[in-house]
Amino acid sequence: MNIKYLISILSISFLFILSVYSCNIEKNNKEVVYLKDALKNDFYIGVALNTNQIWNRDTSSVRIVKQQFNSIVAENCMKTEEIQPKEGQFNFANADKFVKFGEQNKMFIIGHTLIWHSQCPDWFFEDKNGNEVFREVLIERMKNHITTVVSRYKGRVKAWDVVNEAVLDDGSLRNSKFLKIIGEDYIRLAFEFAHAADPEAELYYNDYSMALPEKCAGVARMIKKLQTQQVKVDGIGMQGHLSMDFPTVDAFEKSIVTFYNLKTKVMITELDITTLPTPSRQLGAEVSLNYEYQKEMNPYANGLPEEKSEALQRRYLDFFRLFLKHKDKISRVTLWGVCDQDSWRNNWPMHGRTDYPLLFDRSYNAKPVVNEIIRLAGNK
Ligand code: XIL
């Protein structure tokens, strides 16, 4: 064979392979495979939306959301401080728009979150004079809040993170104002109020650091207790705020199995992987942590070095391999944001850093790992 001919055949084949696996894998030169297509028989692939996305002000991110994801969750706009900033004053504008966005794009919509100690305004726990309210008053406020919000989106928001982060890393209950004023019952009551408001909605418990054995055991104990009380808990959300070396994939796997054995759905909610140094090894997602800015803790302000990008890709793939292995147990994997520049991890647990924790970069491009995940899903 003529050498020129051979070279041109080889270059054409190379270009073809490159085009197939470039930005997104193309089938038959036409159909483009995105994350949601590749994973459609495995689990929902979701993403958290901020208000710029909800209102279509950030059109580049919205394009990615529509192409790649089939489930959405509200990053902030359904939290108590946003949706009921003052008693009886509900602000539904952002949440309404968020739900409409999900419906227009035929997405599985999750409401986040009904009862959480954080981003919950002081009025919730205080009377007019600033004194702590009695148990009955707080229960009534919880009931009113949950009933108003869940009823408004009945049949449209398919699932709710009913209680968020009620358990500490050692497995004990967090001493939040809900616990202090109402007692452990507040968790049961929250689920019951939500169920009464929309009997069809799926109801979840959601928390971080779920791969810690003590925390996993504590959550399992709490869920079992709710189950013996005939409370409907449909799923457990394992927030995936990961670091490069914590937790291990094995530990995460053990918790997936433990939760699945409770006969509830398991979800990976809030997935992101920080590439930055962490001030404590077992960093979870305790939102109240706030370390003072240090320049040496912000090493990649001008870009992530190649070897770090590759390490991030390996870490993502290790976890997606795990999720696909347990696709019979996992109903959804949700990323906590679209592009790196919008991730909360740029500001938590230290304000003003430059992190690279998501699947899409600051120029709205899919990182190479996206195609690797697509390939992984195809190869299983
Ligand atoms: C974060 C949001 O991403 C930030 O924008 C906000 O300032 C603080 O909350 N656990 C949760 C999420 O359940 O609601 C938190 O989201 C991250 C930790």
mmCIF file of C-alpha atoms and ligand atoms in Angstrom:
data_model
loop_
_atom_site.group_PDB
_atom_site.id
_atom_site.type_symbol
_atom_site.label_atom_id
_atom_site.label_comp_id
_atom_site.label_asym_id
_atom_site.label_seq_id
_atom_site.Cartn_x
_atom_site.Cartn_y
_atom_site.Cartn_z
ATOM 1 C CA MET A 1 0.000 0.000 0.000
ATOM 2 C CA ASN A 2 1.190 3.465 -0.856
ATOM 3 C CA ILE A 3 2.579 5.145 2.291
ATOM 4 C CA LYS A 4 0.772 8.453 1.588
ATOM 5 C CA TYR A 5 -2.464 6.575 1.228
ATOM 6 C CA LEU A 6 -1.851 4.786 4.539
ATOM 7 C CA ILE A 7 -1.074 8.050 6.310
ATOM 8 C CA SER A 8 -4.207 9.715 5.009
ATOM 9 C CA ILE A 9 -6.337 6.704 6.069
ATOM 10 C CA LEU A 10 -4.777 6.810 9.524
ATOM 11 C CA SER A 11 -5.301 10.569 9.868
ATOM 12 C CA ILE A 12 -8.908 10.287 8.734
ATOM 13 C CA SER A 13 -9.517 7.503 11.279
ATOM 14 C CA PHE A 14 -7.818 9.548 13.967
ATOM 15 C CA LEU A 15 -9.908 12.626 13.154
ATOM 16 C CA PHE A 16 -13.031 10.505 13.147
ATOM 17 C CA ILE A 17 -12.259 9.066 16.601
ATOM 18 C CA LEU A 18 -11.419 12.541 17.847
ATOM 19 C CA SER A 19 -14.661 13.979 16.565
ATOM 20 C CA VAL A 20 -16.610 11.113 18.078
ATOM 21 C CA TYR A 21 -15.088 11.672 21.492
ATOM 22 C CA SER A 22 -14.545 15.400 21.383
ATOM 23 C CA CYS A 23 -16.996 17.719 23.102
ATOM 24 C CA ASN A 24 -19.651 15.072 23.260
ATOM 25 C CA ILE A 25 -19.811 11.633 21.833
ATOM 26 C CA GLU A 26 -21.674 11.504 18.548
ATOM 27 C CA LYS A 27 -23.570 8.458 17.386
ATOM 28 C CA ASN A 28 -24.102 8.045 13.630
ATOM 29 C CA ASN A 29 -22.715 11.553 13.151
ATOM 30 C CA LYS A 30 -26.010 12.921 14.344
ATOM 31 C CA GLU A 31 -27.262 12.064 17.777
ATOM 32 C CA VAL A 32 -25.154 13.589 20.521
ATOM 33 C CA VAL A 33 -24.936 11.647 23.743
ATOM 34 C CA TYR A 34 -25.089 13.713 26.900
ATOM 35 C CA LEU A 35 -24.910 12.620 30.507
ATOM 36 C CA LYS A 36 -28.662 12.182 30.817
ATOM 37 C CA ASP A 37 -28.775 9.978 27.702
ATOM 38 C CA ALA A 38 -25.847 7.842 28.758
ATOM 39 C CA LEU A 39 -27.234 7.337 32.264
ATOM 40 C CA LYS A 40 -30.916 7.108 31.419
ATOM 41 C CA ASN A 41 -31.253 3.469 32.415
ATOM 42 C CA ASP A 42 -29.202 3.922 35.566
ATOM 43 C CA PHE A 43 -30.312 6.906 37.632
ATOM 44 C CA TYR A 44 -31.423 10.495 37.299
ATOM 45 C CA ILE A 45 -28.529 12.868 36.786
ATOM 46 C CA GLY A 46 -29.412 16.135 38.439
ATOM 47 C CA VAL A 47 -28.042 19.566 39.145
ATOM 48 C CA ALA A 48 -28.677 22.389 41.608
ATOM 49 C CA LEU A 49 -29.891 25.645 40.077
ATOM 50 C CA ASN A 50 -29.120 29.158 41.286
ATOM 51 C CA THR A 51 -31.388 32.120 40.604
ATOM 52 C CA ASN A 52 -29.451 33.341 37.553
ATOM 53 C CA GLN A 53 -30.140 30.005 35.961
ATOM 54 C CA ILE A 54 -33.746 29.837 37.107
ATOM 55 C CA TRP A 55 -34.435 33.207 35.467
ATOM 56 C CA ASN A 56 -32.421 32.324 32.353
ATOM 57 C CA ARG A 57 -30.007 35.204 32.938
ATOM 58 C CA ASP A 58 -27.088 32.787 32.687
ATOM 59 C CA THR A 59 -27.988 31.361 29.291
ATOM 60 C CA SER A 60 -24.718 29.437 28.871
ATOM 61 C CA SER A 61 -25.305 27.440 32.044
ATOM 62 C CA VAL A 62 -28.951 26.921 31.170
ATOM 63 C CA ARG A 63 -27.937 25.386 27.847
ATOM 64 C CA ILE A 64 -25.772 22.884 29.728
ATOM 65 C CA VAL A 65 -28.550 22.114 32.207
ATOM 66 C CA LYS A 66 -31.053 21.392 29.443
ATOM 67 C CA GLN A 67 -28.627 19.264 27.470
ATOM 68 C CA GLN A 68 -27.028 17.227 30.193
ATOM 69 C CA PHE A 69 -29.400 16.871 33.154
ATOM 70 C CA ASN A 70 -32.860 15.438 33.759
ATOM 71 C CA SER A 71 -33.428 16.470 37.357
ATOM 72 C CA ILE A 72 -33.104 19.751 39.240
ATOM 73 C CA VAL A 73 -32.973 20.897 42.834
ATOM 74 C CA ALA A 74 -33.085 24.446 44.164
ATOM 75 C CA GLU A 75 -29.695 25.528 45.522
ATOM 76 C CA ASN A 76 -31.170 28.235 47.764
ATOM 77 C CA CYS A 77 -34.549 29.559 46.662
ATOM 78 C CA MET A 78 -36.683 27.113 48.627
ATOM 79 C CA LYS A 79 -34.828 27.489 51.905
ATOM 80 C CA THR A 80 -36.807 29.024 54.738
ATOM 81 C CA GLU A 81 -34.999 32.389 54.763
ATOM 82 C CA GLU A 82 -35.798 32.782 51.074
ATOM 83 C CA ILE A 83 -39.311 31.422 50.888
ATOM 84 C CA GLN A 84 -40.675 32.707 54.211
ATOM 85 C CA PRO A 85 -38.302 35.484 55.298
ATOM 86 C CA LYS A 86 -40.869 36.850 57.766
ATOM 87 C CA GLU A 87 -43.686 35.039 59.442
ATOM 88 C CA GLY A 88 -46.563 34.633 57.002
ATOM 89 C CA GLN A 89 -44.726 36.531 54.222
ATOM 90 C CA PHE A 90 -44.026 33.978 51.586
ATOM 91 C CA ASN A 91 -41.817 34.839 48.646
ATOM 92 C CA PHE A 92 -42.601 32.319 45.943
ATOM 93 C CA ALA A 93 -41.306 34.182 42.887
ATOM 94 C CA ASN A 94 -38.016 32.292 42.527
ATOM 95 C CA ALA A 95 -39.431 28.942 43.574
ATOM 96 C CA ASP A 96 -42.360 29.261 41.143
ATOM 97 C CA LYS A 97 -39.961 30.005 38.330
ATOM 98 C CA PHE A 98 -37.720 27.109 39.362
ATOM 99 C CA VAL A 99 -40.636 24.653 39.274
ATOM 100 C CA LYS A 100 -41.813 25.991 35.921
ATOM 101 C CA PHE A 101 -38.297 25.540 34.520
ATOM 102 C CA GLY A 102 -38.327 21.903 35.608
ATOM 103 C CA GLU A 103 -41.754 21.263 34.135
ATOM 104 C CA GLN A 104 -40.970 22.942 30.836
ATOM 105 C CA ASN A 105 -37.922 20.740 30.506
ATOM 106 C CA LYS A 106 -39.617 17.574 31.790
ATOM 107 C CA MET A 107 -37.257 17.220 34.702
ATOM 108 C CA PHE A 108 -37.627 15.400 38.008
ATOM 109 C CA ILE A 109 -37.957 18.262 40.483
ATOM 110 C CA ILE A 110 -36.729 18.129 44.079
ATOM 111 C CA GLY A 111 -37.532 20.733 46.709
ATOM 112 C CA HIS A 112 -34.681 21.596 49.060
ATOM 113 C CA THR A 113 -35.274 21.890 51.975
ATOM 114 C CA LEU A 114 -38.166 22.110 54.430
ATOM 115 C CA ILE A 115 -36.580 21.809 57.868
ATOM 116 C CA TRP A 116 -32.938 22.786 58.302
ATOM 117 C CA HIS A 117 -31.232 24.602 61.154
ATOM 118 C CA SER A 118 -29.279 26.766 58.700
ATOM 119 C CA GLN A 119 -30.695 29.519 56.467
ATOM 120 C CA CYS A 120 -33.715 29.504 58.745
ATOM 121 C CA PRO A 121 -34.523 33.000 60.049
ATOM 122 C CA ASP A 122 -34.570 33.821 63.757
ATOM 123 C CA TRP A 123 -38.280 34.701 63.754
ATOM 124 C CA PHE A 124 -39.030 31.003 63.340
ATOM 125 C CA PHE A 125 -37.867 30.311 66.891
ATOM 126 C CA GLU A 126 -38.713 33.570 68.643
ATOM 127 C CA ASP A 127 -41.729 35.480 69.866
ATOM 128 C CA LYS A 128 -42.263 39.235 69.382
ATOM 129 C CA ASN A 129 -39.945 40.001 72.280
ATOM 130 C CA GLY A 130 -37.141 37.852 70.994
ATOM 131 C CA ASN A 131 -37.731 35.070 73.519
ATOM 132 C CA GLU A 132 -37.644 31.449 72.493
ATOM 133 C CA VAL A 133 -41.111 30.163 71.633
ATOM 134 C CA PHE A 134 -42.817 27.208 73.291
ATOM 135 C CA ARG A 135 -42.840 23.780 71.738
ATOM 136 C CA GLU A 136 -46.458 24.090 70.521
ATOM 137 C CA VAL A 137 -45.726 27.374 68.743
ATOM 138 C CA LEU A 138 -42.709 25.980 66.926
ATOM 139 C CA ILE A 139 -44.648 22.872 65.884
ATOM 140 C CA GLU A 140 -47.405 25.113 64.548
ATOM 141 C CA ARG A 141 -44.861 27.182 62.593
ATOM 142 C CA MET A 142 -43.270 24.067 61.161
ATOM 143 C CA LYS A 143 -46.673 22.764 60.179
ATOM 144 C CA ASN A 144 -47.692 26.032 58.560
ATOM 145 C CA HIS A 145 -44.400 26.370 56.698
ATOM 146 C CA ILE A 146 -44.347 22.816 55.405
ATOM 147 C CA THR A 147 -48.035 22.731 54.530
ATOM 148 C CA THR A 148 -47.952 26.051 52.665
ATOM 149 C CA VAL A 149 -44.837 25.249 50.657
ATOM 150 C CA VAL A 150 -45.540 21.596 49.859
ATOM 151 C CA SER A 151 -49.230 22.216 48.987
ATOM 152 C CA ARG A 152 -48.313 24.992 46.576
ATOM 153 C CA TYR A 153 -46.249 22.589 44.475
ATOM 154 C CA LYS A 154 -48.358 19.477 45.067
ATOM 155 C CA GLY A 155 -47.968 16.988 42.252
ATOM 156 C CA ARG A 156 -45.318 19.188 40.590
ATOM 157 C CA VAL A 157 -42.370 18.982 42.958
ATOM 158 C CA LYS A 158 -41.972 15.232 43.007
ATOM 159 C CA ALA A 159 -39.774 14.940 46.060
ATOM 160 C CA TRP A 160 -38.693 16.929 49.098
ATOM 161 C CA ASP A 161 -35.613 17.005 51.267
ATOM 162 C CA VAL A 162 -37.856 17.152 54.313
ATOM 163 C CA VAL A 163 -35.204 17.250 57.015
ATOM 164 C CA ASN A 164 -31.636 18.304 56.312
ATOM 165 C CA GLU A 165 -28.584 17.653 58.493
ATOM 166 C CA ALA A 166 -30.237 16.611 61.764
ATOM 167 C CA VAL A 167 -27.427 14.220 62.723
ATOM 168 C CA LEU A 168 -23.867 15.065 63.779
ATOM 169 C CA ASP A 169 -20.736 13.243 62.682
ATOM 170 C CA ASP A 170 -20.718 11.133 65.861
ATOM 171 C CA GLY A 171 -24.218 9.870 65.091
ATOM 172 C CA SER A 172 -26.002 11.886 67.769
ATOM 173 C CA LEU A 173 -28.759 14.346 66.969
ATOM 174 C CA ARG A 174 -27.676 17.917 66.257
ATOM 175 C CA ASN A 175 -28.609 20.225 69.082
ATOM 176 C CA SER A 176 -30.502 22.579 66.773
ATOM 177 C CA LYS A 177 -33.268 24.864 67.955
ATOM 178 C CA PHE A 178 -35.748 22.381 66.522
ATOM 179 C CA LEU A 179 -34.351 19.651 68.762
ATOM 180 C CA LYS A 180 -33.977 21.894 71.800
ATOM 181 C CA ILE A 181 -37.477 23.300 71.648
ATOM 182 C CA ILE A 182 -39.498 20.388 70.271
ATOM 183 C CA GLY A 183 -37.380 17.346 71.035
ATOM 184 C CA GLU A 184 -36.584 14.439 68.729
ATOM 185 C CA ASP A 185 -40.194 14.353 67.558
ATOM 186 C CA TYR A 186 -39.625 17.297 65.257
ATOM 187 C CA ILE A 187 -38.200 14.947 62.664
ATOM 188 C CA ARG A 188 -41.244 12.668 62.684
ATOM 189 C CA LEU A 189 -43.578 15.669 62.640
ATOM 190 C CA ALA A 190 -41.820 17.234 59.653
ATOM 191 C CA PHE A 191 -42.266 14.061 57.624
ATOM 192 C CA GLU A 192 -45.905 13.745 58.704
ATOM 193 C CA PHE A 193 -46.748 17.334 57.786
ATOM 194 C CA ALA A 194 -45.098 16.940 54.390
ATOM 195 C CA HIS A 195 -46.900 13.657 53.741
ATOM 196 C CA ALA A 196 -50.259 15.176 54.655
ATOM 197 C CA ALA A 197 -49.663 18.108 52.284
ATOM 198 C CA ASP A 198 -48.756 15.912 49.304
ATOM 199 C CA PRO A 199 -49.303 12.185 49.860
ATOM 200 C CA GLU A 200 -47.735 11.352 46.489
ATOM 201 C CA ALA A 201 -44.477 13.239 46.992
ATOM 202 C CA GLU A 202 -41.338 11.306 47.846
ATOM 203 C CA LEU A 203 -39.879 12.348 51.163
ATOM 204 C CA TYR A 204 -36.175 12.294 51.927
ATOM 205 C CA TYR A 205 -33.708 12.707 54.744
ATOM 206 C CA ASN A 206 -30.533 14.446 53.516
ATOM 207 C CA ASP A 207 -27.125 14.843 55.202
ATOM 208 C CA TYR A 208 -23.366 15.159 54.651
ATOM 209 C CA SER A 209 -20.421 12.984 55.729
ATOM 210 C CA MET A 210 -22.634 9.946 55.489
ATOM 211 C CA ALA A 211 -19.600 7.737 54.832
ATOM 212 C CA LEU A 212 -18.441 8.178 58.426
ATOM 213 C CA PRO A 213 -19.410 4.890 60.130
ATOM 214 C CA GLU A 214 -20.758 6.589 63.296
ATOM 215 C CA LYS A 215 -22.808 9.059 61.323
ATOM 216 C CA CYS A 216 -24.127 6.379 58.995
ATOM 217 C CA ALA A 217 -25.128 4.279 62.014
ATOM 218 C CA GLY A 218 -26.811 7.284 63.660
ATOM 219 C CA VAL A 219 -28.825 8.087 60.541
ATOM 220 C CA ALA A 220 -29.774 4.423 60.121
ATOM 221 C CA ARG A 221 -30.975 4.325 63.753
ATOM 222 C CA MET A 222 -33.072 7.427 63.207
ATOM 223 C CA ILE A 223 -34.616 6.121 59.986
ATOM 224 C CA LYS A 224 -35.402 2.733 61.557
ATOM 225 C CA LYS A 225 -37.138 4.474 64.420
ATOM 226 C CA LEU A 226 -39.230 6.535 62.006
ATOM 227 C CA GLN A 227 -40.120 3.376 60.141
ATOM 228 C CA THR A 228 -41.300 1.646 63.321
ATOM 229 C CA GLN A 229 -43.469 4.724 63.907
ATOM 230 C CA GLN A 230 -45.001 4.146 60.442
ATOM 231 C CA VAL A 231 -43.527 7.376 59.100
ATOM 232 C CA LYS A 232 -43.109 7.478 55.344
ATOM 233 C CA VAL A 233 -39.444 8.051 54.473
ATOM 234 C CA ASP A 234 -38.805 7.272 50.817
ATOM 235 C CA GLY A 235 -35.155 7.980 50.510
ATOM 236 C CA ILE A 236 -31.863 8.991 52.017
ATOM 237 C CA GLY A 237 -29.758 11.666 50.362
ATOM 238 C CA MET A 238 -26.034 11.316 50.812
ATOM 239 C CA GLN A 239 -24.610 14.763 50.152
ATOM 240 C CA GLY A 240 -21.510 14.298 48.077
ATOM 241 C CA HIS A 241 -19.355 17.193 49.193
ATOM 242 C CA LEU A 242 -16.100 15.329 48.743
ATOM 243 C CA SER A 243 -12.422 16.126 49.012
ATOM 244 C CA MET A 244 -9.633 14.556 46.989
ATOM 245 C CA ASP A 245 -8.784 12.016 49.679
ATOM 246 C CA PHE A 246 -11.803 11.952 51.948
ATOM 247 C CA PRO A 247 -13.875 9.865 52.236
ATOM 248 C CA THR A 248 -12.640 6.629 50.714
ATOM 249 C CA VAL A 249 -14.731 4.997 48.022
ATOM 250 C CA ASP A 250 -15.001 1.903 50.235
ATOM 251 C CA ALA A 251 -16.451 3.840 53.141
ATOM 252 C CA PHE A 252 -18.946 5.532 50.837
ATOM 253 C CA GLU A 253 -19.927 2.169 49.414
ATOM 254 C CA LYS A 254 -20.595 0.710 52.858
ATOM 255 C CA SER A 255 -23.032 3.529 53.599
ATOM 256 C CA ILE A 256 -24.836 3.097 50.264
ATOM 257 C CA VAL A 257 -25.411 -0.539 51.156
ATOM 258 C CA THR A 258 -26.448 0.218 54.744
ATOM 259 C CA PHE A 259 -29.041 2.757 53.612
ATOM 260 C CA TYR A 260 -30.314 0.520 50.846
ATOM 261 C CA ASN A 261 -30.820 -2.254 53.382
ATOM 262 C CA LEU A 262 -33.270 0.037 55.183
ATOM 263 C CA LYS A 263 -35.466 -0.389 52.103
ATOM 264 C CA THR A 264 -35.241 3.260 51.141
ATOM 265 C CA LYS A 265 -34.002 4.808 47.942
ATOM 266 C CA VAL A 266 -30.442 6.065 48.077
ATOM 267 C CA MET A 267 -29.423 9.279 46.356
ATOM 268 C CA ILE A 268 -26.143 11.073 45.927
ATOM 269 C CA THR A 269 -27.189 14.651 46.394
ATOM 270 C CA GLU A 270 -24.970 17.723 46.275
ATOM 271 C CA LEU A 271 -21.964 16.190 44.509
ATOM 272 C CA ASP A 272 -18.826 18.292 44.174
ATOM 273 C CA ILE A 273 -15.142 17.522 44.785
ATOM 274 C CA THR A 274 -12.929 20.259 46.130
ATOM 275 C CA THR A 275 -9.472 20.426 44.575
ATOM 276 C CA LEU A 276 -8.196 22.774 47.273
ATOM 277 C CA PRO A 277 -6.346 22.052 50.498
ATOM 278 C CA THR A 278 -8.824 21.428 53.281
ATOM 279 C CA PRO A 279 -8.344 22.905 56.742
ATOM 280 C CA SER A 280 -9.419 19.641 58.355
ATOM 281 C CA ARG A 281 -9.015 16.150 56.960
ATOM 282 C CA GLN A 282 -12.528 14.879 57.522
ATOM 283 C CA LEU A 283 -14.141 17.903 55.935
ATOM 284 C CA GLY A 284 -17.878 17.382 55.562
ATOM 285 C CA ALA A 285 -20.206 20.257 54.754
ATOM 286 C CA GLU A 286 -20.804 21.977 58.070
ATOM 287 C CA VAL A 287 -21.958 25.315 56.681
ATOM 288 C CA SER A 288 -21.076 27.229 59.842
ATOM 289 C CA LEU A 289 -17.336 26.576 59.335
ATOM 290 C CA ASN A 290 -15.602 29.760 58.273
ATOM 291 C CA TYR A 291 -11.816 29.863 58.204
ATOM 292 C CA GLU A 292 -9.921 33.070 57.724
ATOM 293 C CA TYR A 293 -8.519 33.487 54.209
ATOM 294 C CA GLN A 294 -4.913 32.385 53.739
ATOM 295 C CA LYS A 295 -3.162 32.789 50.425
ATOM 296 C CA GLU A 296 -1.372 29.435 50.674
ATOM 297 C CA MET A 297 -4.778 27.762 50.972
ATOM 298 C CA ASN A 298 -5.676 29.169 47.560
ATOM 299 C CA PRO A 299 -2.952 27.681 45.357
ATOM 300 C CA TYR A 300 -4.758 27.489 42.004
ATOM 301 C CA ALA A 301 -6.062 31.039 41.606
ATOM 302 C CA ASN A 302 -4.493 31.147 38.125
ATOM 303 C CA GLY A 303 -5.573 27.735 36.930
ATOM 304 C CA LEU A 304 -5.542 24.103 37.950
ATOM 305 C CA PRO A 305 -2.288 22.301 37.049
ATOM 306 C CA GLU A 306 -2.660 19.431 34.621
ATOM 307 C CA GLU A 307 -1.799 16.736 37.151
ATOM 308 C CA LYS A 308 -4.463 18.074 39.520
ATOM 309 C CA SER A 309 -7.076 18.046 36.747
ATOM 310 C CA GLU A 310 -6.177 14.455 36.056
ATOM 311 C CA ALA A 311 -6.405 13.565 39.725
ATOM 312 C CA LEU A 312 -9.827 15.210 39.886
ATOM 313 C CA GLN A 313 -10.925 13.214 36.864
ATOM 314 C CA ARG A 314 -9.739 9.957 38.466
ATOM 315 C CA ARG A 315 -11.573 10.809 41.676
ATOM 316 C CA TYR A 316 -14.820 11.554 39.802
ATOM 317 C CA LEU A 317 -14.507 8.342 37.832
ATOM 318 C CA ASP A 318 -13.855 6.276 40.960
ATOM 319 C CA PHE A 319 -17.122 7.568 42.374
ATOM 320 C CA PHE A 320 -19.120 7.208 39.155
ATOM 321 C CA ARG A 321 -17.807 3.651 38.865
ATOM 322 C CA LEU A 322 -19.158 3.062 42.364
ATOM 323 C CA PHE A 323 -22.511 4.680 41.567
ATOM 324 C CA LEU A 324 -22.885 2.574 38.429
ATOM 325 C CA LYS A 325 -21.965 -0.578 40.331
ATOM 326 C CA HIS A 326 -24.863 0.218 42.679
ATOM 327 C CA LYS A 327 -27.278 1.577 40.111
ATOM 328 C CA ASP A 328 -29.903 -0.857 41.418
ATOM 329 C CA LYS A 329 -29.761 1.038 44.725
ATOM 330 C CA ILE A 330 -29.170 4.613 43.593
ATOM 331 C CA SER A 331 -32.051 6.579 42.119
ATOM 332 C CA ARG A 332 -30.301 9.897 41.489
ATOM 333 C CA VAL A 333 -26.902 11.571 41.389
ATOM 334 C CA THR A 334 -27.084 15.364 41.631
ATOM 335 C CA LEU A 335 -24.225 17.813 41.074
ATOM 336 C CA TRP A 336 -24.202 20.824 43.395
ATOM 337 C CA GLY A 337 -23.896 23.390 40.615
ATOM 338 C CA VAL A 338 -23.155 23.619 36.888
ATOM 339 C CA CYS A 339 -19.841 25.448 36.356
ATOM 340 C CA ASP A 340 -16.876 25.911 38.689
ATOM 341 C CA GLN A 341 -17.255 29.676 39.043
ATOM 342 C CA ASP A 342 -20.682 29.292 40.630
ATOM 343 C CA SER A 343 -19.794 26.599 43.131
ATOM 344 C CA TRP A 344 -20.305 27.385 46.797
ATOM 345 C CA ARG A 345 -16.951 25.695 47.371
ATOM 346 C CA ASN A 346 -15.132 28.833 46.183
ATOM 347 C CA ASN A 347 -16.335 30.383 49.432
ATOM 348 C CA TRP A 348 -16.694 27.512 51.872
ATOM 349 C CA PRO A 349 -15.095 26.741 54.256
ATOM 350 C CA MET A 350 -12.862 29.702 53.360
ATOM 351 C CA HIS A 351 -14.088 32.763 51.510
ATOM 352 C CA GLY A 352 -12.616 33.961 48.222
ATOM 353 C CA ARG A 353 -10.750 30.928 46.870
ATOM 354 C CA THR A 354 -10.705 29.519 43.342
ATOM 355 C CA ASP A 355 -11.904 25.937 43.218
ATOM 356 C CA TYR A 356 -12.605 23.493 40.397
ATOM 357 C CA PRO A 357 -15.087 21.068 41.942
ATOM 358 C CA LEU A 358 -17.702 20.550 39.198
ATOM 359 C CA LEU A 359 -18.031 18.897 35.787
ATOM 360 C CA PHE A 360 -18.057 22.132 33.741
ATOM 361 C CA ASP A 361 -15.338 24.768 33.735
ATOM 362 C CA ARG A 362 -15.359 28.549 33.933
ATOM 363 C CA SER A 363 -15.722 28.812 30.164
ATOM 364 C CA TYR A 364 -18.854 26.641 30.172
ATOM 365 C CA ASN A 365 -16.993 23.726 28.656
ATOM 366 C CA ALA A 366 -17.480 20.142 29.696
ATOM 367 C CA LYS A 367 -14.344 18.861 31.382
ATOM 368 C CA PRO A 368 -12.908 15.746 29.715
ATOM 369 C CA VAL A 369 -14.277 13.720 32.613
ATOM 370 C CA VAL A 370 -17.811 14.232 31.271
ATOM 371 C CA ASN A 371 -17.068 12.092 28.252
ATOM 372 C CA GLU A 372 -15.288 9.584 30.454
ATOM 373 C CA ILE A 373 -18.439 9.241 32.566
ATOM 374 C CA ILE A 374 -20.496 8.842 29.391
ATOM 375 C CA ARG A 375 -18.097 6.157 28.203
ATOM 376 C CA LEU A 376 -18.187 4.428 31.587
ATOM 377 C CA ALA A 377 -21.975 4.363 31.493
ATOM 378 C CA GLY A 378 -21.876 2.880 28.003
ATOM 379 C CA ASN A 379 -19.360 0.211 28.929
ATOM 380 C CA LYS A 380 -20.959 -1.214 31.994
HETATM 381 C C1 XIL B 1 -25.209 26.020 50.223
HETATM 382 C C2 XIL B 1 -25.376 26.850 48.951
HETATM 383 O O1 XIL B 1 -24.736 26.205 47.893
HETATM 384 C C3 XIL B 1 -24.796 28.230 49.163
HETATM 385 O O2 XIL B 1 -25.075 29.067 48.041
HETATM 386 C C4 XIL B 1 -25.353 28.862 50.426
HETATM 387 O O3 XIL B 1 -24.710 30.087 50.659
HETATM 388 C C5 XIL B 1 -25.160 27.948 51.623
HETATM 389 O O4 XIL B 1 -25.736 26.680 51.341
HETATM 390 N N1 XIL B 1 -25.583 21.482 52.512
HETATM 391 C C6 XIL B 1 -26.805 21.777 51.959
HETATM 392 C C7 XIL B 1 -26.920 22.869 50.983
HETATM 393 O O5 XIL B 1 -27.774 21.052 52.210
HETATM 394 O O6 XIL B 1 -28.157 23.525 51.053
HETATM 395 C C8 XIL B 1 -25.797 23.878 51.125
HETATM 396 O O7 XIL B 1 -25.904 24.810 50.049
HETATM 397 C C9 XIL B 1 -24.451 23.185 51.130
HETATM 398 C C10 XIL B 1 -24.368 22.211 52.269
#
